[in-house]
Tab-separated table of C-alpha atoms in Angstrom:
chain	number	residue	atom	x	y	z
A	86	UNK	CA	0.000	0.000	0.000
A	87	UNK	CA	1.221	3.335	-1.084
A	88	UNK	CA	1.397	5.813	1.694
A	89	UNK	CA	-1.239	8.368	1.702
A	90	UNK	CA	1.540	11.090	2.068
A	91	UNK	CA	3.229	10.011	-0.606
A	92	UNK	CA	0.058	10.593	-3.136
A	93	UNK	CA	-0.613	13.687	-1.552
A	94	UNK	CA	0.948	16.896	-3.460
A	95	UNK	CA	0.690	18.899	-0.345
A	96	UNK	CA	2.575	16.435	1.536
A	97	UNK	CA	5.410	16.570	-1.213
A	98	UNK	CA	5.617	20.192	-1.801
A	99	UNK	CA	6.461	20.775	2.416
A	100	UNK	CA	10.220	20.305	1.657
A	101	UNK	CA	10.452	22.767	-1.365
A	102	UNK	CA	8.646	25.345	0.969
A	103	UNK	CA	10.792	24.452	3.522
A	104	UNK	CA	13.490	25.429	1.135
A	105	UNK	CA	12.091	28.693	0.175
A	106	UNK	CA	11.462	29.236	3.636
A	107	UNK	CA	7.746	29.520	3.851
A	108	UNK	CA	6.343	30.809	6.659
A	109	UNK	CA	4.877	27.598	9.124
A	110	UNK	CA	6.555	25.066	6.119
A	111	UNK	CA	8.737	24.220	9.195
A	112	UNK	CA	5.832	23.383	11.216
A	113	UNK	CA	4.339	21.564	8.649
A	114	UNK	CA	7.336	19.120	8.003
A	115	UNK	CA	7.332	18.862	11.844
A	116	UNK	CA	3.808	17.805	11.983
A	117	UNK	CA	3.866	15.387	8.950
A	118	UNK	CA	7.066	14.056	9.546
A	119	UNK	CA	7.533	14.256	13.282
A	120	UNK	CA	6.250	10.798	13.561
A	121	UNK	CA	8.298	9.347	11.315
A	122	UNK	CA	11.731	10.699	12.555
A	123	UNK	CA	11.090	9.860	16.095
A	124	UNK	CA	10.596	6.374	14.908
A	125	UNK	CA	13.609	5.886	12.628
A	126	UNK	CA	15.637	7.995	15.731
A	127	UNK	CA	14.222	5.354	18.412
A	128	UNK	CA	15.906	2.560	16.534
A	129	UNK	CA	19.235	3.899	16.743
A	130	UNK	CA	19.787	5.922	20.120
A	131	UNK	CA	18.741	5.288	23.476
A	132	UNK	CA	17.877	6.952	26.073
A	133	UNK	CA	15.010	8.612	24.638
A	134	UNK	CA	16.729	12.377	26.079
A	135	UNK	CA	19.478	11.485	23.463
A	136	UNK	CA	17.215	10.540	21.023
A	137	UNK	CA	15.053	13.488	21.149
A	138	UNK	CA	18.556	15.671	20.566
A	139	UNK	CA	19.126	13.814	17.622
A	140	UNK	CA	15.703	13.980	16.016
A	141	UNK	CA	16.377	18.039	16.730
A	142	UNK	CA	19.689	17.847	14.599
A	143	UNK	CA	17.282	16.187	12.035
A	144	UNK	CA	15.555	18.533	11.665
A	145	UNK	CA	18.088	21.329	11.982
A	146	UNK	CA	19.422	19.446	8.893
A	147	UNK	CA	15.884	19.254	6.643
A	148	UNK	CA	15.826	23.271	7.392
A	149	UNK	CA	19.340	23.819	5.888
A	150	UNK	CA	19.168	21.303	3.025
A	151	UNK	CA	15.338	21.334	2.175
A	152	UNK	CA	16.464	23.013	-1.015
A	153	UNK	CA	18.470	19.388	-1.926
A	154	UNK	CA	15.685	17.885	-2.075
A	155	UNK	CA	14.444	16.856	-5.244
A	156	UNK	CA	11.253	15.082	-5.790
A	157	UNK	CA	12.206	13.114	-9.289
A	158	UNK	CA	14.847	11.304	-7.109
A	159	UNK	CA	12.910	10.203	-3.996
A	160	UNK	CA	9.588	10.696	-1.870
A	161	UNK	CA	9.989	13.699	0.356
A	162	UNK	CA	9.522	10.672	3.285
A	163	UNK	CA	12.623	9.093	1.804
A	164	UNK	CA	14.654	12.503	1.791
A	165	UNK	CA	13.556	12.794	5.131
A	166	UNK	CA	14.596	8.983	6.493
A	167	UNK	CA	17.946	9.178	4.426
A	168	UNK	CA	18.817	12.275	6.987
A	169	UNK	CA	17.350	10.733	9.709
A	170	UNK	CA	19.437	7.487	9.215
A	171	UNK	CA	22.287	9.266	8.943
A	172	UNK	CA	22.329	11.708	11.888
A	173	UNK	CA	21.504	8.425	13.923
A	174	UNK	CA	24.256	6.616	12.410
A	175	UNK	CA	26.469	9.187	13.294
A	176	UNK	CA	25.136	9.680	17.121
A	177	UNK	CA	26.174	6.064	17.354
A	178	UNK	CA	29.365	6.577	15.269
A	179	UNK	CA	30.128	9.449	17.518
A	180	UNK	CA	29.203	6.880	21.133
A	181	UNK	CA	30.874	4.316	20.193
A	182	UNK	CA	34.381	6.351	20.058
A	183	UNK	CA	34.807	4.487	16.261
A	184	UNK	CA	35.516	7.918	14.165
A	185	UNK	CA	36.139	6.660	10.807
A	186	UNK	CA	33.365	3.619	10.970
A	187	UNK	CA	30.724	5.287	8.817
A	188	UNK	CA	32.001	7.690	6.694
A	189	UNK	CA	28.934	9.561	4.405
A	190	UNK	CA	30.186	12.675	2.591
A	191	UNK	CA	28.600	15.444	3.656
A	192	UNK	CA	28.005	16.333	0.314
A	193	UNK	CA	25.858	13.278	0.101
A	194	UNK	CA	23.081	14.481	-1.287
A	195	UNK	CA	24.993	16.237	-4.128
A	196	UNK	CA	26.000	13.417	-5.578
A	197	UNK	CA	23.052	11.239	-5.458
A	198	UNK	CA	22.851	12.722	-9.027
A	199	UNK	CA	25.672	11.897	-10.064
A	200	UNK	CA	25.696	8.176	-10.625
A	201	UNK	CA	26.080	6.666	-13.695
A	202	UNK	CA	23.427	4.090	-13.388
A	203	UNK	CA	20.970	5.955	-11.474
A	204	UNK	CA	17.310	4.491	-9.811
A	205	UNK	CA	14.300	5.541	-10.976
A	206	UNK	CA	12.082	7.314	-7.944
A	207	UNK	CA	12.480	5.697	-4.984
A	208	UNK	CA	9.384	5.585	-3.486
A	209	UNK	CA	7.158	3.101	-1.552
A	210	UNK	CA	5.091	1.423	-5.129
A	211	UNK	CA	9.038	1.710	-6.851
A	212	UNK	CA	10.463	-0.263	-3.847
A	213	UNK	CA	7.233	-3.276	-3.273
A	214	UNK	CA	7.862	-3.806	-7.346
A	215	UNK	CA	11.533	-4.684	-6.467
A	216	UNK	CA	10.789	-6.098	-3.500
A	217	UNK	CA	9.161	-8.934	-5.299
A	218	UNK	CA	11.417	-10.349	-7.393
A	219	UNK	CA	13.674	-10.806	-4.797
A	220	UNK	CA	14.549	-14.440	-3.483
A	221	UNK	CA	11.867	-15.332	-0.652
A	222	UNK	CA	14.123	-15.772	1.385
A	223	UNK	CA	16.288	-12.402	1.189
A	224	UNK	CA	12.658	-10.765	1.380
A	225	UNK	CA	12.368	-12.382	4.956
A	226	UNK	CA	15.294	-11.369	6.230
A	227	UNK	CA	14.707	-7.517	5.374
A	228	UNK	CA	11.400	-7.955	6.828
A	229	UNK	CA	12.848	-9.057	9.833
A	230	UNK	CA	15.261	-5.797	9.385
A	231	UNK	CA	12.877	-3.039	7.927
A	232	UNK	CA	9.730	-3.585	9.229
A	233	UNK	CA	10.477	-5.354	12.552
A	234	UNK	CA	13.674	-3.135	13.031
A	235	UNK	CA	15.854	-5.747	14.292
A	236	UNK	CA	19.589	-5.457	14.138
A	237	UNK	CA	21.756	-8.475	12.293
A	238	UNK	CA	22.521	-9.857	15.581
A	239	UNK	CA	18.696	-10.174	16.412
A	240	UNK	CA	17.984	-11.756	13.187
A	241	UNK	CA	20.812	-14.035	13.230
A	242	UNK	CA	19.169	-14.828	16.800
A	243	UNK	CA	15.562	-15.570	15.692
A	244	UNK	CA	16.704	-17.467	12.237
A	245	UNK	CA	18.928	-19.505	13.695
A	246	UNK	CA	21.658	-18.250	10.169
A	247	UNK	CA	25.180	-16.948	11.316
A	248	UNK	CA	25.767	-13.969	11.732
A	249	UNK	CA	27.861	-13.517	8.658
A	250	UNK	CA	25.140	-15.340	6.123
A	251	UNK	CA	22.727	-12.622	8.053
A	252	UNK	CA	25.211	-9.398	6.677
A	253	UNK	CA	26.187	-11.064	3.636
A	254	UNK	CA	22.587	-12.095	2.380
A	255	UNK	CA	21.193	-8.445	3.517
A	256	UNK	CA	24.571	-6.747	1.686
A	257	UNK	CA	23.511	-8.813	-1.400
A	258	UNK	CA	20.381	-8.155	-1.310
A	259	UNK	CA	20.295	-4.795	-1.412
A	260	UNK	CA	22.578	-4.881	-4.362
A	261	UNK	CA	20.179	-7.110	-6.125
A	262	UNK	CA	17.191	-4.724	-5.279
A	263	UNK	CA	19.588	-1.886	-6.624
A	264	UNK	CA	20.328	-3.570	-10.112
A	265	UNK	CA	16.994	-4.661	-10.223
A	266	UNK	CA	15.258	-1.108	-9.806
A	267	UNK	CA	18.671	0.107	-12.081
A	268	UNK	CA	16.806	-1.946	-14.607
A	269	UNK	CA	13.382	-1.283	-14.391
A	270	UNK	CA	14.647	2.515	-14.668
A	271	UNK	CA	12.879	3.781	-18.120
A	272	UNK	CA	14.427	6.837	-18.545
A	273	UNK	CA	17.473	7.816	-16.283
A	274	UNK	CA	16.938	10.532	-14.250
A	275	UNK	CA	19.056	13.613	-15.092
A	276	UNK	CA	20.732	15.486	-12.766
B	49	UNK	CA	41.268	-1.388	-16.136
B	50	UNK	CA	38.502	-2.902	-13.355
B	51	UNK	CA	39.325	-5.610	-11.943
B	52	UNK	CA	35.931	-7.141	-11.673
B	53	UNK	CA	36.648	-9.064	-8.624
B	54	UNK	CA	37.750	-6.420	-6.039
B	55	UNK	CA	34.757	-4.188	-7.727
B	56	UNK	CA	32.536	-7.081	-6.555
B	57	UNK	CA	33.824	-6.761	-3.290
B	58	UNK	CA	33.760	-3.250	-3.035
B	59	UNK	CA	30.203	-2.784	-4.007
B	60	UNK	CA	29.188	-5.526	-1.263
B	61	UNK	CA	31.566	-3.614	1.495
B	62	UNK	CA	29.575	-0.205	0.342
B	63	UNK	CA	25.870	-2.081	0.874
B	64	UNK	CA	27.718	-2.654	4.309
B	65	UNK	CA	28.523	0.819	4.796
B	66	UNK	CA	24.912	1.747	3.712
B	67	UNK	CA	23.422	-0.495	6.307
B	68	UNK	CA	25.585	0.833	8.612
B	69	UNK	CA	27.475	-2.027	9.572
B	70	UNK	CA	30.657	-1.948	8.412
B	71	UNK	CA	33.275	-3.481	10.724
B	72	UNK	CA	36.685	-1.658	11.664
B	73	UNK	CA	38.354	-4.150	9.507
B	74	UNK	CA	35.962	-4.078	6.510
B	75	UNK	CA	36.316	-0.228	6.673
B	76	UNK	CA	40.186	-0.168	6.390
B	77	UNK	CA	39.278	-2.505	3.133
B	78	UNK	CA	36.724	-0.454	1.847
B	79	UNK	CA	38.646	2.804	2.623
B	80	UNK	CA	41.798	0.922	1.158
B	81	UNK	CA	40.234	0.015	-2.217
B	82	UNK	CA	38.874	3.374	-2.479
B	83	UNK	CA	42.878	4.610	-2.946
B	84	UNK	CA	43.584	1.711	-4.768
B	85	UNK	CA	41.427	1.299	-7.020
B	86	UNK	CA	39.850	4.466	-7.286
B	87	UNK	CA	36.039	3.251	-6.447
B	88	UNK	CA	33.119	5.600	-5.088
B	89	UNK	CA	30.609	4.638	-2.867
B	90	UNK	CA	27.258	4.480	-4.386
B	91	UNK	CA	25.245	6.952	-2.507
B	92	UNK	CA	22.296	5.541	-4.478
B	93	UNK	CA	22.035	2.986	-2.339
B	94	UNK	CA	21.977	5.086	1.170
B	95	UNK	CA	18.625	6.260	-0.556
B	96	UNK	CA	17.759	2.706	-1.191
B	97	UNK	CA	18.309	1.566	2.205
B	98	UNK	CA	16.165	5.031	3.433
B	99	UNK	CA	13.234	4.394	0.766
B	100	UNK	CA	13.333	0.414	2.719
B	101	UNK	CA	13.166	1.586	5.913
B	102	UNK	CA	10.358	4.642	5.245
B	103	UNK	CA	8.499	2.422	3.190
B	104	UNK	CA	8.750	-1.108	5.287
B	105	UNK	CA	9.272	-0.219	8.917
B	106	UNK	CA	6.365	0.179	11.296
B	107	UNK	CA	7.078	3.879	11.783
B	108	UNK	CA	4.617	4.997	13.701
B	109	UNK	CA	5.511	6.314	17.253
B	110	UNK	CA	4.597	9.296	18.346
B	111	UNK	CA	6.687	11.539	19.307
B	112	UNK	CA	6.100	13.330	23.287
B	113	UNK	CA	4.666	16.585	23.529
B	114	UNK	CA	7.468	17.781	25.112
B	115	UNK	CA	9.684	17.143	22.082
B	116	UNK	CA	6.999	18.806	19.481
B	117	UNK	CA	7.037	21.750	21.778
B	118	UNK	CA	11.237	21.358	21.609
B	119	UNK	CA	10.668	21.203	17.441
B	120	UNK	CA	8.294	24.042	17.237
B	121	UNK	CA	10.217	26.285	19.266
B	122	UNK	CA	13.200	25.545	17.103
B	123	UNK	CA	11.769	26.584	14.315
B	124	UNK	CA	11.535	30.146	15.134
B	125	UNK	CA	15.301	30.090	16.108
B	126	UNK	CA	16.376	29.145	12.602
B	127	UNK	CA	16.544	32.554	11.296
B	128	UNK	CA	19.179	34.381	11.788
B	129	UNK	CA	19.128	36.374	14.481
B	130	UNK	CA	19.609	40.109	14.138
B	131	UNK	CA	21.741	41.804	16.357
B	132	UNK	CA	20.986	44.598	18.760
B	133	UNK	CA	23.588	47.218	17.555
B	134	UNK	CA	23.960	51.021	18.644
B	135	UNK	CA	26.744	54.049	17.350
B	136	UNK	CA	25.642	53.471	13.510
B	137	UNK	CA	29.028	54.240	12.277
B	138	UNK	CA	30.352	54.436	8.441
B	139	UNK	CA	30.965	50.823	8.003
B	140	UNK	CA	32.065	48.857	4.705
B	141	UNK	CA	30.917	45.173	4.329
B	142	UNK	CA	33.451	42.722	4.112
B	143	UNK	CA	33.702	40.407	0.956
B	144	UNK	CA	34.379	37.296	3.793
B	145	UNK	CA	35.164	35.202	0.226
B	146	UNK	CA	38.305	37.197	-0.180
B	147	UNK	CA	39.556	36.459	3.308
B	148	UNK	CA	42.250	33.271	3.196
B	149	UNK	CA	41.353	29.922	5.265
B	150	UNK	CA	42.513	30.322	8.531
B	151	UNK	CA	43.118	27.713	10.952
B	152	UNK	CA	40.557	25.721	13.336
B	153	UNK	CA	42.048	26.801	16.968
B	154	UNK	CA	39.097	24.622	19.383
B	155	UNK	CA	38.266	21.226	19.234
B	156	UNK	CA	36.585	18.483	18.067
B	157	UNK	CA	33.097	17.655	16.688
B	158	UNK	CA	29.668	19.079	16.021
B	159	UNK	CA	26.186	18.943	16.815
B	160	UNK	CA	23.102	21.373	17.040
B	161	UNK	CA	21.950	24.351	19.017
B	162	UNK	CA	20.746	27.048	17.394
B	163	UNK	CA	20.061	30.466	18.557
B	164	UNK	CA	16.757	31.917	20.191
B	165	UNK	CA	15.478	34.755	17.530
B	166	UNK	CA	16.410	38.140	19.119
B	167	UNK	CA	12.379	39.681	18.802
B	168	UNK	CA	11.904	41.553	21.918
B	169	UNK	CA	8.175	42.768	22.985
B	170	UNK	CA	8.359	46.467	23.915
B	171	UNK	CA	8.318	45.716	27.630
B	172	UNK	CA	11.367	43.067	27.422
B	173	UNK	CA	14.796	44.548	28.449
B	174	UNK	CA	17.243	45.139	25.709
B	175	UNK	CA	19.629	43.025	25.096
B	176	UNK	CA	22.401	45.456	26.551
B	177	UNK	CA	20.251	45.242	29.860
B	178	UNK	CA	20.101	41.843	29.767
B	179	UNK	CA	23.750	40.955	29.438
B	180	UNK	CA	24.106	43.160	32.132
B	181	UNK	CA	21.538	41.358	34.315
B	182	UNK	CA	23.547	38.324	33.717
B	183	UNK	CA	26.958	39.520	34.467
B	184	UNK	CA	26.253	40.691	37.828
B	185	UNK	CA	25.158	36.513	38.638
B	186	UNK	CA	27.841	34.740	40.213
B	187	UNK	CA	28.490	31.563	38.038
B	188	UNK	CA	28.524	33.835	35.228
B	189	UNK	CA	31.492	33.299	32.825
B	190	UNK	CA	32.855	35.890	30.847
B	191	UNK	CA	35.282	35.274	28.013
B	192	UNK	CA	37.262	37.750	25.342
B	193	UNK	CA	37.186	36.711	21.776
B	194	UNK	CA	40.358	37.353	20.143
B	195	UNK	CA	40.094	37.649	16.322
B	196	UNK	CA	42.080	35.827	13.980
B	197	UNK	CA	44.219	37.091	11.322
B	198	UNK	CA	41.667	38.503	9.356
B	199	UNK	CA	39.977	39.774	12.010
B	200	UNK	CA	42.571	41.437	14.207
B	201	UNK	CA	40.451	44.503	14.862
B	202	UNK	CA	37.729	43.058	16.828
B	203	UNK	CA	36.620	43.413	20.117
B	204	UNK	CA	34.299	41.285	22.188
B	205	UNK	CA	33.455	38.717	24.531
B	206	UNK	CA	31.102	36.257	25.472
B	207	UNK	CA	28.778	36.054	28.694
B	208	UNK	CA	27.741	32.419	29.366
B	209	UNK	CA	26.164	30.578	32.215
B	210	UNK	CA	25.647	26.962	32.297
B	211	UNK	CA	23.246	26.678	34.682
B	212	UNK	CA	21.706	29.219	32.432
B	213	UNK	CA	22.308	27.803	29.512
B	214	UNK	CA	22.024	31.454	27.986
B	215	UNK	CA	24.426	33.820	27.573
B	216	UNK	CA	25.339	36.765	25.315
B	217	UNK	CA	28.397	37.982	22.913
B	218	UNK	CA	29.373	41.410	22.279
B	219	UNK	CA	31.467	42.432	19.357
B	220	UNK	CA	33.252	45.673	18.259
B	221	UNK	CA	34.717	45.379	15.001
B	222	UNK	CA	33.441	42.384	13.959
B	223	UNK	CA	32.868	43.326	10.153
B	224	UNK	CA	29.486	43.411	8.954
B	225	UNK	CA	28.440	40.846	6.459
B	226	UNK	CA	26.144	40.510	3.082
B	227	UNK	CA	23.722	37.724	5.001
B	228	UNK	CA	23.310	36.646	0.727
B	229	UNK	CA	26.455	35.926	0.453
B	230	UNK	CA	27.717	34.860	4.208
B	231	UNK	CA	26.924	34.390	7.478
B	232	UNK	CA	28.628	34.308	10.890
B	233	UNK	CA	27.769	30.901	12.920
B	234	UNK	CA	28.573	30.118	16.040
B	235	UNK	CA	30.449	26.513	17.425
B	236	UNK	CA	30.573	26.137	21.483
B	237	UNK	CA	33.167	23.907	22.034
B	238	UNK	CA	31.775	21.542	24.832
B	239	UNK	CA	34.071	18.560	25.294
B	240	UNK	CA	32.120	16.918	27.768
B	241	UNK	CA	29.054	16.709	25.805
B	242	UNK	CA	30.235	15.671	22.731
B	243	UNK	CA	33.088	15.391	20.633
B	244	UNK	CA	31.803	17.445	18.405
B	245	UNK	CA	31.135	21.223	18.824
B	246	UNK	CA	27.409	22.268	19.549
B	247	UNK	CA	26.569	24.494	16.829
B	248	UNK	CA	25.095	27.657	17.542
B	249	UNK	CA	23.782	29.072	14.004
B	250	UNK	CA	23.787	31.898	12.291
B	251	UNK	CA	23.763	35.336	13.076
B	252	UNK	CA	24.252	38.997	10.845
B	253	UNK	CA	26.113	42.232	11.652
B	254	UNK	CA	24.441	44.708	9.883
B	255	UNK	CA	26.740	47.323	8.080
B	256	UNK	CA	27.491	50.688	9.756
B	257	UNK	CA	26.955	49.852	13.176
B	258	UNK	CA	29.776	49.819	15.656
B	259	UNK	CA	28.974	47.617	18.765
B	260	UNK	CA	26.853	44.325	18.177
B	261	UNK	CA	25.748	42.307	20.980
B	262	UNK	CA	24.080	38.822	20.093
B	263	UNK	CA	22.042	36.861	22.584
B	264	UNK	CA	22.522	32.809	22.704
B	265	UNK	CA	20.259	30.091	24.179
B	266	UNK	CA	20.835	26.449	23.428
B	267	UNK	CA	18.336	24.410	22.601
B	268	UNK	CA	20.453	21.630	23.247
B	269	UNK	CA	21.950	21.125	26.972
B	270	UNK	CA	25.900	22.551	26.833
B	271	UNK	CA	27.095	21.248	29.922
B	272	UNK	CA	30.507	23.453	30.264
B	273	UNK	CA	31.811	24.689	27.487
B	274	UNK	CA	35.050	25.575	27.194
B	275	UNK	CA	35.146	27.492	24.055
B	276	UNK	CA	33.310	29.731	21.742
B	277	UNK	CA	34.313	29.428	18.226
B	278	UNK	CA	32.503	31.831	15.202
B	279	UNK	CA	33.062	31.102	11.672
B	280	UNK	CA	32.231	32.382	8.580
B	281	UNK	CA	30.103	30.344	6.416
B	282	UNK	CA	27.408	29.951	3.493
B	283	UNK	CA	23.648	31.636	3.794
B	284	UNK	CA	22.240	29.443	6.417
B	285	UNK	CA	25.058	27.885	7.941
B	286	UNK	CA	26.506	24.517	7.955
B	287	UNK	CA	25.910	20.955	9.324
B	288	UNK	CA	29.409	20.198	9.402
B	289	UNK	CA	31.803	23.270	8.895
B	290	UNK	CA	35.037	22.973	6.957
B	291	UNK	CA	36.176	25.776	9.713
B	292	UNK	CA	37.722	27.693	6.343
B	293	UNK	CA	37.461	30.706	7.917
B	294	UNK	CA	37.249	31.529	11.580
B	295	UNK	CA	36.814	34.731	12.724
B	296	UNK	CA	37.022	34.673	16.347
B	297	UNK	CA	37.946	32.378	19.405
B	298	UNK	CA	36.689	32.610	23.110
B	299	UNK	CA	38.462	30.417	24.838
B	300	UNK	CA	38.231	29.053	29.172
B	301	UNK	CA	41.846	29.805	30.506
């Protein structure tokens, strides 16, 4: 099922408001998207004090690079989730004393243009088409990752796989999805 | 010439990265055949792994009131705060773009406070009253900037009180800037916190004034910072700042 927000123009036009800095556009994304950057926060830092900081520098980060967002690339929910991964990432990054362990250019967003085999819009009906031509039994295991938000450990726990078939099938995976949506892209997005 | 082999690898040590689960080990690799080999990561497929987890994940808890009141009241701090300023004097605006990289003086890391908008109601003390107010209070710190190079002729300091968490800077001769072209932001340097420094946001100088003073109030706890960094950087600040230029350093003794 497709999101309602992401058939919903007013829903999608929050971040290029955002960007031209439309009075209550920062509300707005708050309200819509609140929800879901608490959510994607909560399964990254704990205590919740740390996590609320975090979902603050999210947002912090939508208001100074609303303007990268660009709506032939992704959902604006996707735009928001790929920040909200990565500030999390980084919290723990930053925790667990490991500096160099997840490097993202800060640029990031700049160069999701510049691939040479780019996706077509990522977005939740682009994503369930992949989805389904993936081996069952990949399709489990991000189930168990994306939807029930458990870590590899946790998997490897409740499958009874190692730990390393857990990371390598989920690495895998997501390349297949990649190529697969690479493929399915009609007409490569310019950037 | 690729060979196809260590690309293989590559792009499944880059899915790692995007999952976020790269070990030490398989980031020395993936850092190594970066150099080596000259591959990218695929940035494409941080988006994928965002779309998944939007699109997938049961991602529906609420968030407290408390933290929508935090987020709302952010929101009105993101705009750069004007400064109270007094003695308009003839005063040129300086092209910051011309000024050299200077060096980063404080320390580490970065996260996010941003400043409180500087609106006063009529019957709110000015900002000059305030800083006052907040000198004469006992745990009050109070801190000189020095300027760097380029910014030898300024004057200033910063009051600060942790229990607070408010405080105020004052600067003479900090140059005034084209907010369309740059802005000043602020870094506090708190160790304990965080590794990285607490940033502060933007603020202006208008041109032709002499004496600026600029209020702060984190929105994020600073539990005792021991420095006060301001940079120079694009309209609406930076994330992460590539501390090109820094205009002026505060510093504990």
């Amino acid at each position: 099922m497709v999101p309602r927000s992401e058939t919903d123009p007013s829903v999608e036009e929050i971040l290029p408001r955002v960007a031209r800095r439309e009075p209550q556009a920062m509300k707005q994304c708050i309200d819509q998207f609140g929800g879901l950057v608490w959510s994607i926060t909560r399964r990254y830092v704990r205590p919740d004090t740390e996590a609320e900081d975090v979902v603050q520098e999210t947002f912090a980060e939508l208001w100074q690079k609303a303007d990268r967002f660009d709506a032939a690339r992704a959902s604006a929910s996707t735009f928001i989730g790929l920040v909200a991964r990565r500030r999390s990432i980084d919290w723990l990054r930053r925790k667990q004393r490991r500096p160099e362990l997840e490097p993202l250019p800060d640029d990031f967003d700049q160069k999701l243009g510049a691939s040479t085999d780019p996706l077509p819009r990522i977005d939740t009906e682009s994503l369930h088409a992949a989805l389904q031509e993936l081996p069952t039994e990949v399709r489990e295991l991000f189930e168990l990752h994306f939807t029930g938000g458990l870590t590899h450990p946790e998997i490897a726990e409740r499958t009874g796989l190692a730990l390393g078939t857990v990371k390598t099938r989920l690495r895998r995976g997501l390349l297949t999805m990649r190529a697969l949506m690479a493929r399915a892209n009609p007409e490569p997005v310019s950037s | 010439m690729i060979d196809p082999e260590l690309s293989a690898r590559f792009e499944e040590l880059d899915a790692a990265r995007a999952f976020g689960d790269l070990s030490p080990e398989e980031h020395a690799e993936w850092t190594r055949l970066q150099e080596e080999q000259g591959f990218t990561p695929d940035v494409e497929l941080d988006l994928l792994v965002a779309g998944l987890t939007t699109s997938l994940g049961n991602l529906d808890a609420k968030p407290s009131d408390q933290l929508l009141q935090r987020l709302e009241a952010q929101t009105v701090r993101f705009m750069p705060l004007a400064a109270e300023t007094s003695k308009p004097v003839e005063a040129e605006v300086i092209p910051f773009w011309r000024h050299p990289a200077l060096g980063w003086a404080a320390a580490a890391c970065f996260a996010l406070v941003l400043f409180v908008s500087s609106e006063e109601s009529p019957t709110e003390p000015s900002l000059t009253d305030q800083r006052q107010a907040l000198l004469s209070e006992q745990q009050t710190v109070q801190l000189s900037f020095a300027g760097t190079e380029n910014f030898s002729g300024l004057e200033g300091d910063v009051v600060w009180t942790d229990d607070g968490q408010t405080g105020f800077m004052r600067f003479n001769g900090l140059p005034a800037n084209d907010p369309t072209a740059a802005q000043y932001q602020l870094w506090i340097v708190d160790p304990e916190r965080d590794e990285r420094p607490v940033d502060g946001g933007v603020f202006d100088i208008p041109a032709g004034q002499e004496e600026a003073i600029v209020p702060i109030r984190a929105t994020l706890p600073v539990n005792r910072p021991v420095a006060f960094v301001i940079t120079v950087e694009k309209p609406g600040g930076v994330v992460v700042s590539k501390q090109e230029i820094v205009a002026a350093i505060a510093q504990r003794g």
